[in-house]
Amino acid sequence: MIKFINILEEYGANFRKDNHTAIKLDTPINRKLMNIISQKFDFDYFRGAASEWGWSSKRHIFFNRYFKGGLTNDHDLPYNNIYEFMKDSLFSDEDKINELAFLLATNLKVKDWMTDPILEPYDYYYYDIRYYDDYVSDEDCQYCDGEGEQRLECGYCDGEGSIRDDEGEEEQCDECNGDGYEEVECDECHGNGRSGDDCYYCDGETEICNTKYYKEISEMRIKLISPVKLPSPGSQIGNYYTESYTDWRDKIENDEGLIVLTDDLFDTEQDEYDINNDSYEHPFYKQTDKIKYFEETTLRSEMEEWRFGQLNHPFKSVLR
């Protein structure tokens, strides 16, 4: 029988931040901890949804309220999700939490954590890919949220919705029709719905201040592992690969055993443009759906390259 205090002691002795080796996942410690967690949270649901979550980030598993039995009246519990349970009830530090998160994300279909086989995908291929989103957006006006109008307190009735006539009787304000607010053209974007920041030198107070407009495109980063070698996205010509991210993903989406660790926003690029000469010839449109970076290694080599305490260690991918 493994006592909880022994789990903590063995974990501390077996785990060092300067470790460059592929840390063993299938240990009595991890099995016991995952078994404890599975008794509190709905792992049956995880198994049922595993196929649907194939291409999505697994981060939501640890921060949503997936209680066993659909428990909702849980205000008396000292935790709201798996992450808080691991941290506050199992007294795990961030390193151990990241290790257990990786273990669960790669073993969603495990039913019995004490006896079932646990996947240790050290020899899986590891892919780190950066690609551009498939659309370019215009930055909305920060003052009216792109609506072109602002909802301001009525200046005639001071937001009351009513006024008093000459005889002191209360009557509905005609200016706002009793609403207390009026819709006026946004002073910042002049009803256009898009605007940048005020002039750095005058804060928008003088005539030299010009409204600025921006094109924006998101750079995404996906990390995944696969038991088989995946095809490359064509040849790299200049800054991009010849095959689009969508076409490359369509080729591998149904590959058996492929596990996505994370797929999140990596960076955002902005570029000012002239609204009077707006066109689809902006360089950002040529970047859409392009793969910018494609690296293939093995999970074992990636784990051996980075010490566990470093941000790029694969275990850090799931909760990032």
GROMACS .gro file of C-alpha atoms in nm, residues 2 7 24-39 43 96 99-100 103 107 110-120:
model
   35
    2ILE     CA    1   0.133   0.342  -0.096
    7ILE     CA    2   0.408   0.961  -0.266
   24LYS     CA    3   0.907   0.812  -1.652
   25LEU     CA    4   0.531   0.868  -1.650
   26ASP     CA    5   0.414   0.519  -1.551
   27THR     CA    6   0.511   0.520  -1.184
   28PRO     CA    7   0.323   0.405  -0.871
   29ILE     CA    8   0.319   0.768  -0.762
   30ASN     CA    9   0.148   0.895  -1.076
   31ARG     CA   10  -0.096   0.605  -1.085
   32LYS     CA   11  -0.202   0.671  -0.728
   33LEU     CA   12  -0.239   1.046  -0.780
   34MET     CA   13  -0.439   1.002  -1.101
   35ASN     CA   14  -0.659   0.745  -0.930
   36ILE     CA   15  -0.737   0.996  -0.654
   37ILE     CA   16  -0.817   1.266  -0.911
   38SER     CA   17  -1.039   1.029  -1.114
   39GLN     CA   18  -1.256   0.967  -0.807
   43PHE     CA   19  -1.313   1.084  -1.632
   96LYS     CA   20   0.417   1.798  -1.079
   99GLU     CA   21   0.359   1.633  -1.545
  100LEU     CA   22   0.013   1.504  -1.445
  103LEU     CA   23  -0.011   1.234  -1.847
  107ASN     CA   24  -0.408   0.903  -2.174
  110VAL     CA   25  -0.752   0.508  -1.943
  111LYS     CA   26  -1.034   0.357  -1.730
  112ASP     CA   27  -0.850   0.218  -1.428
  113TRP     CA   28  -0.544   0.423  -1.335
  114MET     CA   29  -0.415   0.150  -1.103
  115THR     CA   30  -0.413  -0.136  -1.356
  116ASP     CA   31  -0.462  -0.017  -1.716
  117PRO     CA   32  -0.159   0.033  -1.943
  118ILE     CA   33  -0.033   0.392  -1.951
  119LEU     CA   34   0.103   0.540  -2.271
  120GLU     CA   35   0.455   0.678  -2.239
   0.00000   0.00000   0.00000
